[in-house]
Coordinates of C-alpha atoms and ligand atoms in Angstrom, one line a residue:
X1 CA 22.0 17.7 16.3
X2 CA 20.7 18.8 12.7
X3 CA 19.3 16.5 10.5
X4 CA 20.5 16.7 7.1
X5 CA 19.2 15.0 4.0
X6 CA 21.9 12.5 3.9
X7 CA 21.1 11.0 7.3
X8 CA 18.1 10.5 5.9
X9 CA 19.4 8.2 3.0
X10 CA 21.4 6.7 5.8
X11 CA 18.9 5.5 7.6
X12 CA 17.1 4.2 4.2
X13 CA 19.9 2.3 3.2
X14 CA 20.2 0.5 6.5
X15 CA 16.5 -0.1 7.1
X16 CA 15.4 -3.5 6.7
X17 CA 12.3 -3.0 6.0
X18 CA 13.7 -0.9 2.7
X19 CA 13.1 -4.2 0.5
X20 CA 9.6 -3.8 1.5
X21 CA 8.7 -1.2 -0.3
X22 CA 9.2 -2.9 -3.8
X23 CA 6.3 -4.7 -2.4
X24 CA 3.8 -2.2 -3.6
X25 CA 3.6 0.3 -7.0
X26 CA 3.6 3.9 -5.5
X27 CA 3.9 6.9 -8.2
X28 CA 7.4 7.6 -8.3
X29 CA 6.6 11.6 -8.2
X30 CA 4.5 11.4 -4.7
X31 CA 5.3 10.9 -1.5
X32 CA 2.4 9.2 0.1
X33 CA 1.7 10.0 3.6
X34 CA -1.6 8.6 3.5
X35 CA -1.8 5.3 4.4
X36 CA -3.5 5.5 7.5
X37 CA -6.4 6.2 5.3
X38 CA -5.9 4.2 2.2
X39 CA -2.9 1.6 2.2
X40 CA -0.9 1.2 -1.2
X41 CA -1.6 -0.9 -4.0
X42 CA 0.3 -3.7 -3.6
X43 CA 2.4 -4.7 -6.7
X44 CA 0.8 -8.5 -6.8
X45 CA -2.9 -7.1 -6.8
X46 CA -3.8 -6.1 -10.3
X47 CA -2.5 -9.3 -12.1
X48 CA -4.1 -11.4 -9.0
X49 CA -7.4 -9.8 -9.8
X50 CA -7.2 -10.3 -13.9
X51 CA -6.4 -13.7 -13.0
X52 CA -9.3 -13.7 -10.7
X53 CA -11.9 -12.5 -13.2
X54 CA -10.6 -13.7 -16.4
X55 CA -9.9 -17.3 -15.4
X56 CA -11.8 -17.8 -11.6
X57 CA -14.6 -16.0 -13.0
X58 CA -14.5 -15.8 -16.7
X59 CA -14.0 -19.6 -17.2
X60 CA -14.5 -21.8 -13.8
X61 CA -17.8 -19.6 -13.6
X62 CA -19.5 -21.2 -10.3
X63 CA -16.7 -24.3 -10.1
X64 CA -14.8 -21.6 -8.4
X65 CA -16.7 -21.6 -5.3
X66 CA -14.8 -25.1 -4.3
X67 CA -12.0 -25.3 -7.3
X68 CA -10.8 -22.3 -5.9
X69 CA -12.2 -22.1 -2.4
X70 CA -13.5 -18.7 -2.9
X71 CA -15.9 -19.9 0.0
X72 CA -13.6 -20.1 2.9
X73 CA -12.0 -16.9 2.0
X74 CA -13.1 -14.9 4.7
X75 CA -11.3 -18.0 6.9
X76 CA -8.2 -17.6 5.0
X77 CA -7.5 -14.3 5.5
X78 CA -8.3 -14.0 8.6
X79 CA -5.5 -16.7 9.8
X80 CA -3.3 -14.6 7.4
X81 CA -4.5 -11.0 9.6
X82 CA -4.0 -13.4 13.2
X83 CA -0.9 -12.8 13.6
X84 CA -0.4 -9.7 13.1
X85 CA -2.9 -8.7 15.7
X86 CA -1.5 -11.2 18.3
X87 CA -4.5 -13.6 18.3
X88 CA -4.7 -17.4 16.9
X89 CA -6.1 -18.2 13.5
X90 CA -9.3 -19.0 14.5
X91 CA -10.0 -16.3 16.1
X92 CA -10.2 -14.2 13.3
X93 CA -12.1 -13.7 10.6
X94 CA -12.8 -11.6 7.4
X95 CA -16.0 -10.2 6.2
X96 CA -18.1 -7.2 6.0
X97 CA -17.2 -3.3 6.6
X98 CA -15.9 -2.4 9.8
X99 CA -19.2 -0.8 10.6
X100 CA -21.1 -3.8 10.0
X101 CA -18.5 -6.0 11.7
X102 CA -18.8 -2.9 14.8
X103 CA -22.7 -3.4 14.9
X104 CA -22.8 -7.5 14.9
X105 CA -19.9 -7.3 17.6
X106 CA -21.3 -4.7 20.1
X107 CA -24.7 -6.5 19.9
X108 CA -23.2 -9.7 20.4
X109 CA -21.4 -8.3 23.6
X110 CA -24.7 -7.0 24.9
X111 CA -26.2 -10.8 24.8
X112 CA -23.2 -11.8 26.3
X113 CA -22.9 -10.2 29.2
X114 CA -26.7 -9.5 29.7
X115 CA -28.5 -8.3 32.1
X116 CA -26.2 -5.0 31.9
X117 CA -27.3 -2.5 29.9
X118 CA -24.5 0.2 29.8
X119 CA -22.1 0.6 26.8
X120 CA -19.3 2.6 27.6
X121 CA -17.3 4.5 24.7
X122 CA -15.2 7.8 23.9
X123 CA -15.9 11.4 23.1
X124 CA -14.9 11.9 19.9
X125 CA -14.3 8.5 18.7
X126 CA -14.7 7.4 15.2
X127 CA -18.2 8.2 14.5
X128 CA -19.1 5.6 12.6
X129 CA -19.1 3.7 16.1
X130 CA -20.4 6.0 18.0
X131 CA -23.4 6.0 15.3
X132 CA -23.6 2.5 15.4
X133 CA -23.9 2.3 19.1
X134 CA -26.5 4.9 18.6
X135 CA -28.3 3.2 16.2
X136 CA -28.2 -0.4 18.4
X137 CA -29.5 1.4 21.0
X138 CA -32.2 3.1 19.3
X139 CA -33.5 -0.3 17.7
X140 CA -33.8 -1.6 21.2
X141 CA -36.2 0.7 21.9
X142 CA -33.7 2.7 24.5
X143 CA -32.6 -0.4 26.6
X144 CA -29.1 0.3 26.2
X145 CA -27.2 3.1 27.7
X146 CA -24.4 5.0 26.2
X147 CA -22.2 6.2 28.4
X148 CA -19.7 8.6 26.3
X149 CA -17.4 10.0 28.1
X150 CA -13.6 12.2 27.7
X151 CA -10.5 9.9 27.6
X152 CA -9.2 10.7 31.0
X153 CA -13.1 9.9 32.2
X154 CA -13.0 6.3 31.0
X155 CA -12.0 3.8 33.9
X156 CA -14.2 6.1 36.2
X157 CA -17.3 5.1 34.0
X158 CA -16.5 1.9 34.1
X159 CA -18.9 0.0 37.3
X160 CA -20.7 -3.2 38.0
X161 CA -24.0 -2.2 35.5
X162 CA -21.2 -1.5 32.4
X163 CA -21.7 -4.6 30.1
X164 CA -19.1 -3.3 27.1
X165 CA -16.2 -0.8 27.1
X166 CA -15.8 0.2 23.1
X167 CA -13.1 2.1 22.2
X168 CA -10.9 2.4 19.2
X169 CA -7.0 1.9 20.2
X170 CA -5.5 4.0 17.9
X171 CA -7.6 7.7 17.7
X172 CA -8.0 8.8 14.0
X173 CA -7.2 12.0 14.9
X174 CA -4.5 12.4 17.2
X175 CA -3.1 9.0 16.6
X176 CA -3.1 8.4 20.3
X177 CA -2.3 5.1 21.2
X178 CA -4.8 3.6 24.2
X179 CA -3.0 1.0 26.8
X180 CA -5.0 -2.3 26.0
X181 CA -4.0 -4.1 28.7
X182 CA -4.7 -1.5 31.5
X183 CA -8.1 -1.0 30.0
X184 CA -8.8 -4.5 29.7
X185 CA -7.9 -5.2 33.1
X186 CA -10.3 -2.6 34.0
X187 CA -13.0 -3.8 32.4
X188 CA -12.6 -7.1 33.4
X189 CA -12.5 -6.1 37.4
X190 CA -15.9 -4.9 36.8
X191 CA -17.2 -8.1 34.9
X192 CA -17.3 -6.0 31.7
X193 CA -16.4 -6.9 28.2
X194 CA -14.2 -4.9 25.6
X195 CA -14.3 -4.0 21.9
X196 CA -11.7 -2.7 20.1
X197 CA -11.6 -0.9 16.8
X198 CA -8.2 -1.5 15.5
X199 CA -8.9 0.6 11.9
X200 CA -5.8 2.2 12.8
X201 CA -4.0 -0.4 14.7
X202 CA -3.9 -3.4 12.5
X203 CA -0.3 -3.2 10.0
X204 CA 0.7 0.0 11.9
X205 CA 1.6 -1.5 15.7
X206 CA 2.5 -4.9 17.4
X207 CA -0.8 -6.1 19.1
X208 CA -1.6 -8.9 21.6
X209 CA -5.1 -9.2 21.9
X210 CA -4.6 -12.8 23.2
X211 CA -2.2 -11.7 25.6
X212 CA -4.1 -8.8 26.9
X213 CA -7.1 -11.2 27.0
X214 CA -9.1 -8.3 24.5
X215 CA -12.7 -10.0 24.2
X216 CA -14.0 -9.2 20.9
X217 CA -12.6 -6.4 18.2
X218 CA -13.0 -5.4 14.9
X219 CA -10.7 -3.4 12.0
X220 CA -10.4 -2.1 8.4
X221 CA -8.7 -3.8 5.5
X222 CA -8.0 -1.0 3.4
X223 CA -5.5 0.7 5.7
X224 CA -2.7 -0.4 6.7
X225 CA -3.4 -3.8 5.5
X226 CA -3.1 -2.5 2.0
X227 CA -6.7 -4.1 1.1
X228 CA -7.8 -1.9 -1.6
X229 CA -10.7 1.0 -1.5
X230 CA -13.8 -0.2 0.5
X231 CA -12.1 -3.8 1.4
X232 CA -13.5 -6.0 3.8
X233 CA -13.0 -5.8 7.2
X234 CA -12.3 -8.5 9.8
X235 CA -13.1 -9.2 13.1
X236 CA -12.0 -11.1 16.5
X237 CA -13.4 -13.3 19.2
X238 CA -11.2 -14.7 21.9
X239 CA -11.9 -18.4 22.0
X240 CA -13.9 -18.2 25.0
X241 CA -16.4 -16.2 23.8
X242 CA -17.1 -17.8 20.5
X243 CA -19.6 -20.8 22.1
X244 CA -21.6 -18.7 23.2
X245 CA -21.3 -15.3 20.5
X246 CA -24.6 -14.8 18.9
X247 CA -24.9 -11.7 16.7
X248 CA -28.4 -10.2 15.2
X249 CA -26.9 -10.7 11.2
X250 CA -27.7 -14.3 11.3
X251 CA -27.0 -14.4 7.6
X252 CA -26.8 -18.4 5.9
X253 CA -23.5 -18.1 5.7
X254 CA -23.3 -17.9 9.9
X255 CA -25.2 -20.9 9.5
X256 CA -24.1 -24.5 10.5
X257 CA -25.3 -25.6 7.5
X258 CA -25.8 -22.9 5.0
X259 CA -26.2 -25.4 2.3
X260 CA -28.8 -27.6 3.7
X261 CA -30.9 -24.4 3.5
X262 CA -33.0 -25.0 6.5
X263 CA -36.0 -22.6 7.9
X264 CA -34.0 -21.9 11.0
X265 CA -30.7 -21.0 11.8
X266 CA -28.3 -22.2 13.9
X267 CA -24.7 -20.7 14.5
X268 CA -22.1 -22.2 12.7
X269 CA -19.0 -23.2 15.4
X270 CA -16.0 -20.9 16.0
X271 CA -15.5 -16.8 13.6
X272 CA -18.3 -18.9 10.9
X273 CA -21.3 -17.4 13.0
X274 CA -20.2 -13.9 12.7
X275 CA -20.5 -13.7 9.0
X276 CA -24.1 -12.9 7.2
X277 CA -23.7 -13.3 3.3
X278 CA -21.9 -14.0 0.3
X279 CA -18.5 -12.9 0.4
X280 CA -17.6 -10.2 -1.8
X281 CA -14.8 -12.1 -3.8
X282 CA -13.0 -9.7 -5.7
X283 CA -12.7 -7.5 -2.8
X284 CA -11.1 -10.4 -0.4
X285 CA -9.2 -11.3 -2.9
X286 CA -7.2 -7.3 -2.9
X287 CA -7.5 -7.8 0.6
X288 CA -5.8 -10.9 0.4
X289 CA -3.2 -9.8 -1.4
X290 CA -2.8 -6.4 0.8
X291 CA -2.2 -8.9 3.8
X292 CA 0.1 -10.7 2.0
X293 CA 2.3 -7.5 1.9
X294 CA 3.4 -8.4 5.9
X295 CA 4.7 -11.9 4.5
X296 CA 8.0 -12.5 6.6
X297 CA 7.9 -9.1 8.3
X298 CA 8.4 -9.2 11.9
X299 CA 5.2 -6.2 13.2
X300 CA 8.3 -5.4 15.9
X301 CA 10.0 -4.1 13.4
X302 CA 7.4 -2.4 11.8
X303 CA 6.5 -0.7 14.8
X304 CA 10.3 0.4 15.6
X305 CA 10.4 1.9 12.3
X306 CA 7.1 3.6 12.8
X307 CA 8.3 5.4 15.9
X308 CA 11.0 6.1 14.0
X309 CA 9.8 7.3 11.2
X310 CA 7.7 9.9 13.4
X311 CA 9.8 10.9 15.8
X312 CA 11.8 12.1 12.5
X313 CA 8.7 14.1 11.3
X314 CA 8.4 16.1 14.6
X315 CA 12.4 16.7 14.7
X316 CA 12.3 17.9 11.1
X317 CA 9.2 20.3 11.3
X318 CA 10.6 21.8 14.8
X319 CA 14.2 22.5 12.8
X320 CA 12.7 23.5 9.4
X321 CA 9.2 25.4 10.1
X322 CA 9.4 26.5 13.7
X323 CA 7.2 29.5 13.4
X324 CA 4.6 27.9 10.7
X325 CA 2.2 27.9 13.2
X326 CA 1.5 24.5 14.0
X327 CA 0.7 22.9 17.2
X328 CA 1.6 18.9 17.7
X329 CA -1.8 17.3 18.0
X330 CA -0.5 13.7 18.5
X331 CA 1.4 12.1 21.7
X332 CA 5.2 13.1 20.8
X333 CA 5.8 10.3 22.7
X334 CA 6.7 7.3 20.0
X335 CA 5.5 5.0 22.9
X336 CA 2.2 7.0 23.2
X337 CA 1.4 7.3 19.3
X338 CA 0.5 5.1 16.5
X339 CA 1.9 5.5 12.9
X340 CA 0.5 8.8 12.1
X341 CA 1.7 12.6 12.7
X342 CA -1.0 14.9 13.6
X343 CA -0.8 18.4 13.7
X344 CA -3.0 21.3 14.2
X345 CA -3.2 24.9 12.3
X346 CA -6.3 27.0 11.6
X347 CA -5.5 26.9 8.0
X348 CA -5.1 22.9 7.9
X349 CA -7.3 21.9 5.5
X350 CA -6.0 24.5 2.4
X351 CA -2.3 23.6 3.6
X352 CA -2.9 20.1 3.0
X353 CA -4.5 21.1 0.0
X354 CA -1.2 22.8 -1.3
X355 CA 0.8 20.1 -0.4
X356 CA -0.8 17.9 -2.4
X357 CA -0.5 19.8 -5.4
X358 CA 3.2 19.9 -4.3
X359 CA 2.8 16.0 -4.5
X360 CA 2.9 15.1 -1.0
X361 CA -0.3 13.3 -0.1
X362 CA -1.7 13.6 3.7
X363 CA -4.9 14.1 4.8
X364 CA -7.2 16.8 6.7
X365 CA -9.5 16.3 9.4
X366 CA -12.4 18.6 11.2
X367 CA -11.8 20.6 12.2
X368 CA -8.3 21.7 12.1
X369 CA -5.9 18.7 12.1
X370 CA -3.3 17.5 9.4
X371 CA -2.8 13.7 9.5
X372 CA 0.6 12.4 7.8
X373 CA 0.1 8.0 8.1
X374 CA 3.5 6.7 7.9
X375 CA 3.4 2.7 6.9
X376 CA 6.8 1.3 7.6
X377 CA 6.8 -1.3 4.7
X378 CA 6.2 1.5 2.4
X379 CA 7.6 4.8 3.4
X380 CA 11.0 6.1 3.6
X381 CA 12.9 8.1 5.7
X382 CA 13.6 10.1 2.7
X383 CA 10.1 10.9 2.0
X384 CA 9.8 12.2 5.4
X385 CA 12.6 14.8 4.9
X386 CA 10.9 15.5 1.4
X387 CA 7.4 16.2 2.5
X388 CA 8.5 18.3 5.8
X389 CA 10.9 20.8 3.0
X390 CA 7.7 20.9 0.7
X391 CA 5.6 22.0 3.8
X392 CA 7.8 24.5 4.8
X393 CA 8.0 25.4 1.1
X394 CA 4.0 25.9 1.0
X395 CA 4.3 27.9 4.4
X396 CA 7.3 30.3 3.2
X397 CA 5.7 30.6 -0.3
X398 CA 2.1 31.1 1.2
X399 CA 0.6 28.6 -1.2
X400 CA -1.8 28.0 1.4
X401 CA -3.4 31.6 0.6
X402 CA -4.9 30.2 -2.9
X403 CA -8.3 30.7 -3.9
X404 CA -8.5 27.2 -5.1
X405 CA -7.0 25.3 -2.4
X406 CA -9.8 26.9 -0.5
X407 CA -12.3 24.4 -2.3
X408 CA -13.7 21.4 -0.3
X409 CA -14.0 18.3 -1.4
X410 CA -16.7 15.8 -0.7
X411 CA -14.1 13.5 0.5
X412 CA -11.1 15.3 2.7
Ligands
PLP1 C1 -11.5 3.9 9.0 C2 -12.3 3.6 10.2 C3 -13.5 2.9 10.1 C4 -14.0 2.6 8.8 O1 -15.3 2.0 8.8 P1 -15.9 1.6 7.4 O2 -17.1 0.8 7.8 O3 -14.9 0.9 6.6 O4 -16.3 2.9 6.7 C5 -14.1 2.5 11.3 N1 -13.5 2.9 12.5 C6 -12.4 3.6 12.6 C7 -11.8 3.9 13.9 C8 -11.7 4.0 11.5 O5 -10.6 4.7 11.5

């Protein structure tokens, strides 16, 4: 059946999630398929952070710390992040960069479930993890192994010497959704423990680390959770673990005590011992405010939108640019695929490029993918049927062929 515009205002006007959207401040001239990379800025977050500096700042000065219990921030938001991952409110807990969360995490699971040695993670994963396993590896002098292997290699790496099975759920990439449960059964059969990267999981598809007994995982704020540029991460421990979780950034504020500033540390109880320092208050508080964006918003239904709102993508580009060229790079199975469209095309990077400067704002990836986030509290239906006729608009005009879409930029 074709798919006209006017289905597409259709299915806007009975979404409900379409009040959402007023949620946030988006340009009114760009369609913003980017989330997956940097959420929105949420409509409450520039008067929340005046308020922050001019008053919390600018006049309480240090009182702040308790008046407004800047300190227990990181505590806050991560009950408010809990639920959206499936997992209790202590057992989650904001702080850090996902790369620093990653490290603390993945050397915690190696003291946990010591003697092993082997750390078992994905070809092609984000990098910054598989760096950071490097790295941890490297500053033990070699006493870890990494055992990185293809996708469909995974549950025959994992044996009785793996200690940790790392793996992001969601692949940047191809948006490919991993089965959490199967793999955590896995690893669990062979007395290993798992860490998940959720960066692209977290705001974008119903999770139940609880229920799927996940050990330890970490994510990204300033995704799909709307935190700003650079937010703070947050990270997970089932309850189990946390007695006995010990992580090499045994920062004062990890500490029991932090303010009885003693010579020797001791792990504060429960998510407390997996922070290091001060935490970076303007930043939680835009990260605060991005979680606050899921308010009364069931993640079911963001998730049944999100299929939705791809499986619309992939109908629309078969119907309207069948011989552009490109090849689907992510699962076209809505089951199978988190909230992003990713396709492939030698020319990727200056097509993005062009539809940008047609106001439709994806991303590009290395070497040849085009990634189109779609965040359900956020994007329409409509802007899916808008950016699909400006990319066949870039591929019938040849837009692509400018010189100065050509250009890379530091950051794609
Ligand atoms: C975005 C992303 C990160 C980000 O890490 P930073 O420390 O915030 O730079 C990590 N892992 C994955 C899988 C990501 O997609």
């Amino acid at each position: 059946m074709k798919i006209e515009r006017a289905d597409c205002e259709r299915m806007d006007a009975e979404d409900p999630l379409a009040h959402a959207r007023a949620r946030f401040l988006i340009p009114p001239s760009v369609v913003y398929l980017d989330g997956n990379s940097l959420g929105a800025l949420p409509a409450a977050t520039p008067a929340r952070l005046g308020q922050l500096v001019e008053k919390e700042w600018g006049t309480d000065l240090i009182r702040s710390w308790n008046a407004h219990d800047w300190i227990a921030l990181p505590q806050r938001i991560g009950a408010r992040i809990a639920p959206l991952i499936g997992a209790d409110s202590d057992e989650v807990i904001a702080a850090d960069s996902t790369s620093i969360n990653f490290f603390k995490l993945a050397a915690a699971a190696m003291r946990l479930n010591a003697p092993r040695r082997t750390i078992v993670s994905e070809r092609g994963n984000f990098p910054t993890d598989l760096y950071v396993l490097q790295g941890l590896r490297d500053m033990l002098g070699g006493a870890i192994e990494l055992r990185v292997v293809a996708p469909e290699e995974i549950l025959g790496a994992l044996d009785d010497t793996v200690a940790l099975l790392a793996l992001t759920h969601i692949h940047y990439k191809t948006g490919t959704i991993h089965d959490m449960q199967v793999l955590t059964q896995a690893a669990h059969a062979v007395g290993a423990f798992t860490l998940w990267d959720l960066s692209h999981s977290a705001g974008a598809v119903e999770l139940f680390l609880d229920r799927h007994e996940a050990d330890l995982a970490i994510g990204c704020g300033y995704k799909y959770l709307n935190g700003g540029p650079g937010a703070p991460g947050f990270l997970y421990a089932a309850r189990r673990h946390q007695p006995l979780l010990r992580q090499p950034l045994s920062g004062w504020m990890g500490h029991a005590a932090p303010f009885d500033f003693g010579d020797d540390y001791r792990p504060a109880d429960g998510m407390a011992r997996t922070l290091c320092g001060t935490p970076a208050v303007l930043a939680m508080a835009a990260l605060a405010e991005g979680v606050a964006t899921f308010d009364q918003i069931a993640m079911s239904d963001v998730r049944r939108k999100s299929k939705a709102l791809g499986d619309l993508m992939l109908a629309l580009l078969e119907a309207r640019c069948p011989e552009a060229g490109f090849e689907v790079a992510c699962p076209r199975d809505a089951g199978k695929r988190g909230s992003q469209i990713a396709l492939r095309h030698p020319k990727g990077y200056e097509i993005v490029q062009a539809l940008i400067s047609r106001g439709v704002i994806g991303d590009f990836r290395a070497p040849d993918i085009l990634r189109f986030g779609v965040a359900p509290l956020y994007t329409r239906y409509i802007d899916i049927w808008s950016a699909v006729e400006q990319l066949a608009g870039v591929i019938a005009d040849e837009d692509w062929r400018r010189e100065r879409f050509r250009e890379r930029t530091a950051v794609t």
